[in-house]
Coordinates of C-alpha atoms in Angstrom, one line a residue:
X1 CA 0.0 0.0 0.0
X2 CA 1.4 3.4 -0.9
X3 CA 2.2 5.7 2.0
X4 CA 0.1 8.6 0.8
X5 CA -2.9 6.3 0.8
X6 CA -2.7 5.5 4.5
X7 CA -2.9 6.9 8.0
X8 CA 0.6 7.3 9.5
X9 CA 0.8 6.0 13.0
X10 CA 4.2 6.0 14.8
X11 CA 4.2 4.2 18.1
X12 CA 7.3 4.3 20.3
X13 CA 7.1 1.5 22.8
X14 CA 9.1 1.6 25.9
X15 CA 8.4 5.3 26.5
X16 CA 7.4 6.1 30.1
X17 CA 4.2 7.8 31.0
X18 CA 5.8 11.3 31.2
X19 CA 7.0 11.2 27.6
X20 CA 5.7 13.9 25.4
X21 CA 2.9 13.1 23.0
X22 CA 3.0 14.8 19.7
X23 CA 0.5 14.9 16.8
X24 CA 1.4 16.3 13.4
X25 CA -0.7 16.9 10.4
X26 CA 0.7 14.5 7.8
X27 CA 1.1 15.2 4.1
X28 CA -2.1 14.6 2.1
X29 CA -1.9 13.8 -1.6
X30 CA -5.4 12.4 -1.9
X31 CA -8.8 13.6 -0.6
X32 CA -10.4 11.1 1.6
X33 CA -13.9 11.6 2.9
X34 CA -14.9 10.2 6.3
X35 CA -18.2 8.6 5.3
X36 CA -21.1 9.6 7.6
X37 CA -22.1 5.9 7.5
X38 CA -19.2 5.0 9.8
X39 CA -21.5 6.4 12.5
X40 CA -24.3 3.9 11.9
X41 CA -26.3 1.9 14.4
X42 CA -27.8 -1.5 14.7
X43 CA -31.2 -2.6 16.0
X44 CA -31.8 -6.4 16.3
X45 CA -34.8 -8.3 17.6
X46 CA -32.9 -9.0 20.7
X47 CA -33.8 -8.5 24.4
X48 CA -35.4 -5.1 24.8
X49 CA -34.0 -3.4 21.8
X50 CA -37.1 -3.4 19.6
X51 CA -40.0 -4.4 21.9
X52 CA -40.2 -2.4 25.1
X53 CA -37.3 -0.3 23.7
X54 CA -37.6 1.4 20.4
X55 CA -41.2 0.2 19.9
X56 CA -43.8 0.4 22.7
X57 CA -46.9 0.0 20.5
X58 CA -49.4 2.3 19.0
X59 CA -51.9 1.8 21.8
X60 CA -49.4 2.9 24.5
X61 CA -50.8 6.0 26.2
X62 CA -48.2 6.4 28.9
X63 CA -45.1 6.9 26.7
X64 CA -45.4 9.5 23.9
X65 CA -44.9 7.8 20.6
X66 CA -45.2 8.1 16.8
X67 CA -46.7 5.0 15.3
X68 CA -45.6 3.0 18.3
X69 CA -42.0 4.3 18.3
X70 CA -40.9 6.4 21.4
X71 CA -40.6 10.1 20.6
X72 CA -37.7 10.5 23.0
X73 CA -35.7 7.9 21.2
X74 CA -36.5 9.5 17.8
X75 CA -35.3 12.9 19.1
X76 CA -32.1 11.4 20.6
X77 CA -31.2 9.5 17.4
X78 CA -31.9 12.6 15.3
X79 CA -29.5 14.6 17.4
X80 CA -26.8 12.1 16.5
X81 CA -27.4 12.7 12.8
X82 CA -27.9 8.9 12.6
X83 CA -26.9 8.1 9.0
X84 CA -28.1 4.5 8.8
X85 CA -29.8 1.8 10.9
X86 CA -29.3 -2.0 10.5
X87 CA -32.2 -4.4 11.0
X88 CA -33.6 -7.0 11.8
X89 CA -30.3 -8.8 12.8
X90 CA -27.8 -10.1 13.6
X91 CA -28.5 -13.8 14.1
X92 CA -32.2 -13.1 14.1
X93 CA -32.0 -12.1 10.4
X94 CA -31.4 -15.6 9.2
X95 CA -34.5 -16.9 10.9
X96 CA -36.7 -13.9 10.0
X97 CA -39.3 -14.2 7.2
X98 CA -40.3 -10.7 6.2
X99 CA -43.8 -11.6 4.9
X100 CA -44.8 -12.5 8.5
X101 CA -44.2 -8.9 9.4
X102 CA -46.4 -7.1 6.9
X103 CA -50.2 -6.7 6.6
X104 CA -52.7 -6.2 9.3
X105 CA -51.0 -6.6 12.7
X106 CA -53.8 -8.7 14.2
X107 CA -53.3 -11.3 11.4
X108 CA -49.5 -11.6 11.7
X109 CA -48.2 -15.0 12.9
X110 CA -46.2 -15.1 16.1
X111 CA -42.5 -16.2 16.0
X112 CA -40.2 -17.7 18.7
X113 CA -36.9 -15.9 18.8
X114 CA -34.7 -19.0 18.9
X115 CA -31.5 -17.0 19.2
X116 CA -32.2 -14.7 22.1
X117 CA -34.1 -16.0 25.1
X118 CA -36.7 -18.2 23.3
X119 CA -39.2 -15.4 23.7
X120 CA -42.4 -15.2 21.6
X121 CA -42.8 -12.1 19.4
X122 CA -46.0 -11.0 17.7
X123 CA -44.4 -9.5 14.6
X124 CA -46.0 -6.2 15.3
X125 CA -42.8 -4.4 14.3
X126 CA -42.1 -5.3 10.7
X127 CA -40.9 -3.9 7.4
X128 CA -43.2 -0.9 7.2
X129 CA -42.6 0.0 10.8
X130 CA -38.8 -0.1 10.4
X131 CA -38.6 1.7 7.0
X132 CA -41.1 4.4 8.1
X133 CA -38.9 4.9 11.2
X134 CA -35.9 5.4 9.1
X135 CA -37.7 8.1 7.1
X136 CA -38.6 9.9 10.3
X137 CA -35.0 9.7 11.5
X138 CA -33.6 10.8 8.1
X139 CA -31.5 7.6 8.1
X140 CA -30.7 5.1 5.4
X141 CA -32.2 1.7 6.2
X142 CA -29.7 -1.3 6.1
X143 CA -31.7 -4.5 5.7
X144 CA -30.1 -7.8 6.6
X145 CA -31.5 -10.5 4.3
X146 CA -32.3 -14.1 5.4
X147 CA -29.8 -16.5 3.6
X148 CA -29.5 -19.1 6.4
X149 CA -33.1 -20.3 6.5
X150 CA -34.6 -18.4 3.6
X151 CA -34.8 -19.1 -0.1
X152 CA -33.5 -17.0 -2.9
X153 CA -37.1 -16.1 -4.0
X154 CA -37.9 -14.8 -0.5
X155 CA -35.0 -12.3 -0.6
X156 CA -35.7 -11.3 -4.2
X157 CA -39.3 -10.7 -3.3
X158 CA -38.3 -8.5 -0.4
X159 CA -36.2 -6.3 -2.6
X160 CA -39.0 -6.0 -5.1
X161 CA -41.5 -5.2 -2.3
X162 CA -39.6 -2.3 -0.9
X163 CA -38.0 -1.0 -4.1
X164 CA -40.1 -1.6 -7.2
X165 CA -42.3 1.3 -8.3
X166 CA -44.2 -0.4 -11.2
X167 CA -46.8 -3.1 -11.2
X168 CA -45.8 -6.5 -9.8
X169 CA -47.1 -9.0 -7.3
X170 CA -44.8 -7.6 -4.5
X171 CA -45.4 -3.9 -5.2
X172 CA -49.1 -4.5 -5.4
X173 CA -48.9 -6.2 -2.0
X174 CA -47.0 -3.2 -0.7
X175 CA -49.8 -0.9 -1.9
X176 CA -52.5 -3.2 -0.4
X177 CA -50.6 -2.8 2.9
X178 CA -50.8 1.0 2.8
X179 CA -47.6 2.2 1.0
X180 CA -47.8 3.5 -2.5
X181 CA -44.3 4.6 -3.3
X182 CA -41.2 2.4 -2.7
X183 CA -38.7 3.2 0.0
X184 CA -35.7 2.6 -2.4
X185 CA -33.6 0.7 0.1
X186 CA -29.9 0.9 -0.9
X187 CA -28.0 -1.1 1.7
X188 CA -28.5 -4.9 1.8
X189 CA -26.7 -7.5 3.8
X190 CA -26.7 -10.9 2.1
X191 CA -26.9 -13.0 5.2
X192 CA -25.2 -12.5 8.5
X193 CA -22.3 -14.3 10.1
X194 CA -22.4 -17.1 7.6
X195 CA -19.4 -18.7 9.4
X196 CA -21.6 -19.1 12.5
X197 CA -25.3 -18.5 13.3
X198 CA -26.0 -17.7 9.6
X199 CA -25.3 -21.3 8.6
X200 CA -21.9 -22.5 9.8
X201 CA -20.6 -22.3 6.3
X202 CA -17.1 -22.4 5.0
X203 CA -15.8 -19.4 3.2
X204 CA -15.7 -21.2 -0.2
X205 CA -19.3 -22.4 0.2
X206 CA -20.6 -19.0 1.3
X207 CA -18.9 -17.3 -1.6
X208 CA -21.0 -19.5 -4.0
X209 CA -24.2 -19.0 -2.0
X210 CA -23.6 -15.2 -2.0
X211 CA -23.1 -15.1 -5.7
X212 CA -26.4 -16.9 -6.2
X213 CA -28.5 -14.7 -3.9
X214 CA -26.9 -11.5 -5.0
X215 CA -27.7 -12.4 -8.7
X216 CA -31.4 -12.4 -8.0
X217 CA -31.5 -9.1 -6.0
X218 CA -32.5 -6.8 -8.8
X219 CA -31.6 -3.1 -9.1
X220 CA -35.1 -1.8 -9.5
X221 CA -35.9 1.7 -10.6
X222 CA -32.3 2.2 -11.8
X223 CA -31.2 2.3 -8.2
X224 CA -28.0 0.2 -7.7
X225 CA -28.1 -1.9 -4.6
X226 CA -25.2 -1.8 -2.2
X227 CA -24.8 -5.5 -1.5
X228 CA -22.8 -6.4 1.5
X229 CA -21.3 -9.9 2.0
X230 CA -21.1 -11.6 5.3
X231 CA -17.5 -11.0 6.1
X232 CA -14.9 -12.2 8.6
X233 CA -15.2 -12.8 12.3
X234 CA -12.4 -10.8 13.8
X235 CA -8.9 -11.9 12.5
X236 CA -10.1 -14.6 10.1
X237 CA -8.1 -13.2 7.2
X238 CA -8.6 -16.4 5.1
X239 CA -12.3 -15.6 5.0
X240 CA -11.6 -12.1 3.5
X241 CA -9.1 -13.6 1.0
X242 CA -11.6 -16.2 -0.2
X243 CA -14.4 -13.8 -0.7
X244 CA -12.2 -11.3 -2.5
X245 CA -11.0 -14.1 -4.8
X246 CA -14.4 -15.7 -5.6
X247 CA -17.0 -12.9 -5.6
X248 CA -17.1 -10.7 -8.8
X249 CA -16.8 -7.0 -8.2
X250 CA -20.1 -6.3 -10.0
X251 CA -22.0 -8.3 -7.3
X252 CA -20.5 -6.8 -4.1
X253 CA -20.0 -3.3 -2.7
X254 CA -18.8 -4.3 0.8
X255 CA -17.4 -7.0 3.0
X256 CA -18.7 -7.0 6.6
X257 CA -16.4 -7.4 9.6
X258 CA -17.6 -8.3 13.1
X259 CA -15.4 -7.7 16.1
X260 CA -16.5 -7.2 19.7
X261 CA -14.3 -5.9 22.5
X262 CA -14.2 -9.1 24.6
X263 CA -11.3 -10.3 26.7
X264 CA -12.6 -13.8 27.3
X265 CA -15.8 -15.2 25.7
X266 CA -16.2 -17.7 28.6
X267 CA -15.9 -15.0 31.2
X268 CA -16.6 -11.6 29.7
X269 CA -16.6 -9.7 33.0
X270 CA -18.8 -7.1 34.6
X271 CA -20.1 -4.0 32.9
X272 CA -19.5 -2.1 36.1
X273 CA -17.2 -2.5 39.2
X274 CA -14.3 -3.6 37.1
X275 CA -10.6 -3.5 38.2
X276 CA -7.6 -1.7 36.8
X277 CA -6.5 -5.0 35.3
X278 CA -9.8 -5.6 33.6
X279 CA -9.8 -2.1 32.3
X280 CA -6.4 -2.5 30.7
X281 CA -7.2 -5.9 29.2
X282 CA -10.4 -4.4 27.7
X283 CA -8.5 -1.5 26.2
X284 CA -6.0 -3.9 24.7
X285 CA -8.8 -6.0 23.2
X286 CA -10.4 -2.8 21.8
X287 CA -7.1 -1.6 20.2
X288 CA -6.8 -4.9 18.4
X289 CA -9.4 -3.5 16.0
X290 CA -6.7 -1.3 14.4
X291 CA -4.5 -4.3 13.5
X292 CA -7.4 -6.2 12.1
X293 CA -8.6 -3.4 9.9
X294 CA -5.0 -2.9 8.6
X295 CA -4.6 -6.6 7.8
X296 CA -8.0 -7.1 6.2
X297 CA -7.4 -3.9 4.2
X298 CA -4.0 -5.3 2.9
X299 CA -5.8 -8.4 1.6
X300 CA -8.5 -6.4 0.0
X301 CA -5.9 -4.1 -1.6
X302 CA -4.4 -7.0 -3.5
X303 CA -7.7 -7.7 -5.3
X304 CA -9.1 -4.2 -5.2
X305 CA -6.3 -1.6 -5.4
X306 CA -8.8 1.2 -6.3
X307 CA -10.7 0.5 -3.0
X308 CA -14.1 0.1 -4.8
X309 CA -15.2 -2.5 -2.2
X310 CA -15.8 -1.2 1.3
X311 CA -14.9 -2.8 4.6
X312 CA -18.1 -2.6 6.6
X313 CA -17.7 -3.0 10.3
X314 CA -21.4 -3.6 10.9
X315 CA -21.1 -5.1 14.4
X316 CA -18.7 -3.6 16.9
X317 CA -18.7 -2.6 20.6
X318 CA -18.1 -3.9 24.1
X319 CA -19.8 -7.1 25.3
X320 CA -19.9 -8.0 29.0
X321 CA -21.7 -10.6 31.1
X322 CA -25.3 -9.8 32.0
X323 CA -25.7 -9.4 35.7
X324 CA -27.7 -12.5 36.9
X325 CA -29.7 -10.2 39.2
X326 CA -30.7 -8.0 36.3
X327 CA -34.0 -8.9 34.7
X328 CA -34.1 -6.0 32.2
X329 CA -33.6 -8.2 29.2
X330 CA -31.2 -10.3 27.2
X331 CA -27.7 -8.7 26.8
X332 CA -28.7 -5.6 28.7
X333 CA -25.6 -4.0 30.2
X334 CA -24.7 -0.7 31.8
X335 CA -22.4 1.8 30.1
X336 CA -19.5 3.4 31.9
X337 CA -16.6 5.8 31.0
X338 CA -14.7 2.7 29.9
X339 CA -17.3 2.3 27.1
X340 CA -16.9 5.9 26.2
X341 CA -13.1 5.3 25.7
X342 CA -13.9 2.2 23.6
X343 CA -16.2 4.3 21.4
X344 CA -13.7 7.1 21.0
X345 CA -10.8 4.8 20.2
X346 CA -12.8 2.8 17.6
X347 CA -14.3 5.8 15.9
X348 CA -10.7 7.2 15.6
X349 CA -9.6 4.0 14.1
X350 CA -12.5 4.0 11.5
X351 CA -11.9 7.6 10.6
X352 CA -8.2 7.0 10.0
X353 CA -9.0 4.1 7.7
X354 CA -11.7 5.9 5.9
X355 CA -10.3 5.0 2.5
X356 CA -11.4 1.4 3.1
X357 CA -13.9 1.6 6.0
X358 CA -17.1 3.1 4.6
X359 CA -19.6 2.0 7.1
X360 CA -19.8 0.8 10.7
X361 CA -22.7 -0.1 13.0
X362 CA -22.4 0.1 16.8
X363 CA -24.1 -2.8 18.6
X364 CA -26.7 -1.8 19.6
X365 CA -28.9 1.2 19.6
X366 CA -31.2 0.6 22.6
X367 CA -30.9 -1.6 25.7
X368 CA -28.5 -4.2 24.2
X369 CA -24.7 -4.4 24.6
X370 CA -22.9 -1.0 24.1
X371 CA -26.2 0.8 23.7
X372 CA -26.4 4.6 23.2
X373 CA -29.8 4.7 24.9
X374 CA -31.3 2.8 27.9
X375 CA -35.0 2.7 28.8
X376 CA -36.9 1.7 31.9
X377 CA -40.7 2.1 31.5
X378 CA -41.3 5.8 30.9
X379 CA -37.7 6.7 31.7
X380 CA -34.9 7.1 29.2
X381 CA -31.2 8.0 29.5
X382 CA -28.3 8.7 27.2
X383 CA -25.2 6.7 27.9
X384 CA -21.5 7.9 27.8
X385 CA -21.2 6.1 24.4
X386 CA -24.1 8.3 23.1
X387 CA -22.3 11.4 24.1
X388 CA -19.1 10.3 22.3
X389 CA -21.1 9.6 19.1
X390 CA -22.7 13.1 19.4
X391 CA -19.3 14.8 20.0
X392 CA -17.8 13.0 17.0
X393 CA -20.6 13.7 14.5
X394 CA -18.5 16.7 13.3
X395 CA -16.5 14.1 11.4
X396 CA -19.4 12.9 9.3
X397 CA -18.7 13.5 5.6
X398 CA -15.7 15.7 6.4
X399 CA -12.4 15.5 4.7
X400 CA -9.9 13.3 6.6
X401 CA -6.8 15.1 7.9
X402 CA -4.1 12.4 8.2
X403 CA -2.1 12.5 11.4
X404 CA 1.3 11.4 12.6
X405 CA 0.8 10.3 16.2
X406 CA 3.7 9.8 18.6
X407 CA 2.1 8.5 21.8
X408 CA 3.3 7.7 25.2
X409 CA 2.5 4.2 26.4
X410 CA -0.3 3.1 28.6
X411 CA 1.4 0.3 30.5
X412 CA 0.0 -2.3 32.9
X413 CA 2.5 -4.8 34.3
X414 CA 4.6 -5.9 31.3
X415 CA 2.1 -4.9 28.5
X416 CA 1.6 -1.6 26.7
X417 CA -0.7 0.0 24.2
X418 CA -0.8 3.7 23.0
X419 CA -2.1 6.1 25.6
X420 CA -3.4 8.5 23.0
X421 CA -5.5 7.9 19.9
X422 CA -6.6 10.7 17.6
X423 CA -8.3 11.5 14.3
X424 CA -8.9 14.8 12.5
X425 CA -11.0 16.2 9.7
X426 CA -11.9 19.5 8.1
X427 CA -15.2 20.7 6.9
X428 CA -16.6 24.2 6.2
X429 CA -13.3 25.8 7.1
X430 CA -13.2 24.2 10.6
X431 CA -10.7 21.5 11.7
X432 CA -11.8 19.0 14.3
X433 CA -9.5 16.9 16.3
X434 CA -10.8 14.0 18.4
X435 CA -8.5 12.9 21.2
X436 CA -8.8 9.9 23.6
X437 CA -6.6 9.4 26.7
X438 CA -6.9 5.7 27.2
X439 CA -4.7 5.7 30.4
X440 CA -6.9 5.6 33.5
X441 CA -4.2 7.0 35.8
X442 CA -2.0 9.5 34.0
X443 CA -2.9 12.8 32.3
X444 CA -1.5 13.3 28.8
X445 CA 0.0 16.5 27.5
X446 CA -0.1 16.7 23.7
X447 CA 1.7 19.1 21.5
X448 CA 0.2 19.7 18.1
X449 CA 2.2 21.9 15.6
X450 CA -0.5 23.5 13.4
X451 CA 1.8 24.7 10.6
X452 CA -0.2 27.8 10.3
X453 CA -1.8 30.4 12.6
X454 CA -5.3 29.7 13.8
X455 CA -7.4 32.4 15.3
X456 CA -9.3 30.4 17.9
X457 CA -9.8 27.0 19.5
X458 CA -12.7 25.5 21.5
X459 CA -13.4 22.1 22.9
X460 CA -15.6 19.7 24.7
X461 CA -14.7 16.9 27.0
X462 CA -16.3 13.7 28.3
X463 CA -14.9 12.4 31.5
X464 CA -15.8 11.6 35.1
X465 CA -14.3 11.2 38.6
X466 CA -14.2 7.4 38.4
X467 CA -13.9 5.1 35.4
X468 CA -16.8 3.0 36.8
X469 CA -19.1 6.0 36.7
X470 CA -22.3 5.6 34.7
X471 CA -25.6 7.4 34.1
X472 CA -28.6 6.0 36.0
X473 CA -32.3 6.5 35.7
X474 CA -32.2 8.2 39.1
X475 CA -29.3 10.4 38.0
X476 CA -29.1 10.4 34.2
X477 CA -26.5 13.2 33.8
X478 CA -23.6 12.0 35.9
X479 CA -21.6 11.8 32.7
X480 CA -22.3 14.4 29.9
X481 CA -20.1 16.6 27.7
X482 CA -18.6 19.7 29.3
X483 CA -16.7 22.7 28.0
X484 CA -13.0 22.0 27.7
X485 CA -10.5 24.8 28.3
X486 CA -7.2 23.0 29.2
X487 CA -5.4 23.9 26.0
X488 CA -3.3 26.8 24.7
X489 CA -3.0 28.0 21.2
X490 CA 0.2 30.1 20.6
X491 CA 1.8 31.0 17.4
X492 CA 1.7 27.8 15.3
X493 CA 1.4 25.3 18.2
X494 CA -1.5 23.9 20.2
X495 CA -0.8 22.3 23.6
X496 CA -3.5 20.2 25.2
X497 CA -3.7 18.5 28.6
X498 CA -6.2 15.6 28.8
X499 CA -7.2 14.0 32.1
X500 CA -7.1 10.2 32.5
X501 CA -9.9 8.2 30.7
X502 CA -11.2 11.2 28.8
X503 CA -12.5 12.0 25.3
X504 CA -11.9 15.5 23.9
X505 CA -13.0 17.0 20.6
X506 CA -11.4 20.3 19.6
X507 CA -12.5 22.8 17.0
X508 CA -9.9 25.1 15.5
X509 CA -10.3 27.8 12.9

């Protein structure tokens, strides 16, 4: 890969905590846009994400809603400038039959969610509900198609149902169900985790299956579909190599990548009340995302040097053990400052690899895993992760500013990772720099030569007194963004001092 195509990251291991951190604006020969779709979200039929989360039902008189969707959630997601929303799974997608979720709600068959809790769902939230929600949010829908247990015709019919404007059996059915114009859904996942819950397929077998299904997904109304293949689990680089070899470029726009910040799948640890050692190990696991994206990108570059196929990280985030005493739903977990650091670190990684990473979806939007929103009856709160996504929205569709980062180490016992991660962009004459101090003990002073005189700098910070702090329904604003002033702009140099476990976004102009 040519140097001017890439993000320059210089890490000097063995440097002690007092070492100076420097960030320089690197040479930029090409214009790279940080796609807004990197800031996407994910809503699976899982636990309380959809039912008793996003959707409370049209007959609910206690919680203000629009067509059954909570108004407070709509407002919160709009504030994030949510660019896309992935649905209905996840593992659920490969057992979901879309025709069960359209038509009169009283006539829809019930379904047992075999993947998540064995609960019975009434299919009251279906295709129309989801796509209409996306319209209200101003977000692009990202539909995950059923390849595991569904047939080719079923997926082809779904594409026709939501996208075909003319006269056909599926578009006529859509009109009978109350929608005249098609939604023109662009983003389609062709199966989910084909290596696991999507069918336990080999890479070679799935590549052939993908080719078959993708062939029958028609580009109706001259709108080209953005077909996304079920990509690798973490560092399975052979999966990426096989798909790049076997799938023709005209059939694929993106390869998915799923990677969760998990230290030990058999003992994922607590969402709160974690130790310094657990914190460090979680940060190390999160930083591994950078290496994976680099290696998957190197493989894709061999077959696609023009970067026409995107790397789509459509499941990412922290995953902890559910508290046995917690009855709020499957995979419900609290969200601390540790999760804010994970969010800031990963978004910096995605921004810096924006040439190849064109979409990402945090798992998940409401009440599941690293959620941005938690609900409890009529109550709702915004998590620290939500606030990071809101602070970082300035990068959406902005021009990447490549950085050279020389970071001190964050060391625990004999292991180290960079203490500082950063990314930067420019839009409308304003440069934004997002900084994360991963170290939970040591403040970091960062020097940034600006190469030109800027007139002013402002900033916001997300931090707290303790890394275990989190927002609660009794006190929902323990952690929220505050004005940040601990920086000095003089001549052509910006000096910033960031407290431990903090996320800062600067604006200079």
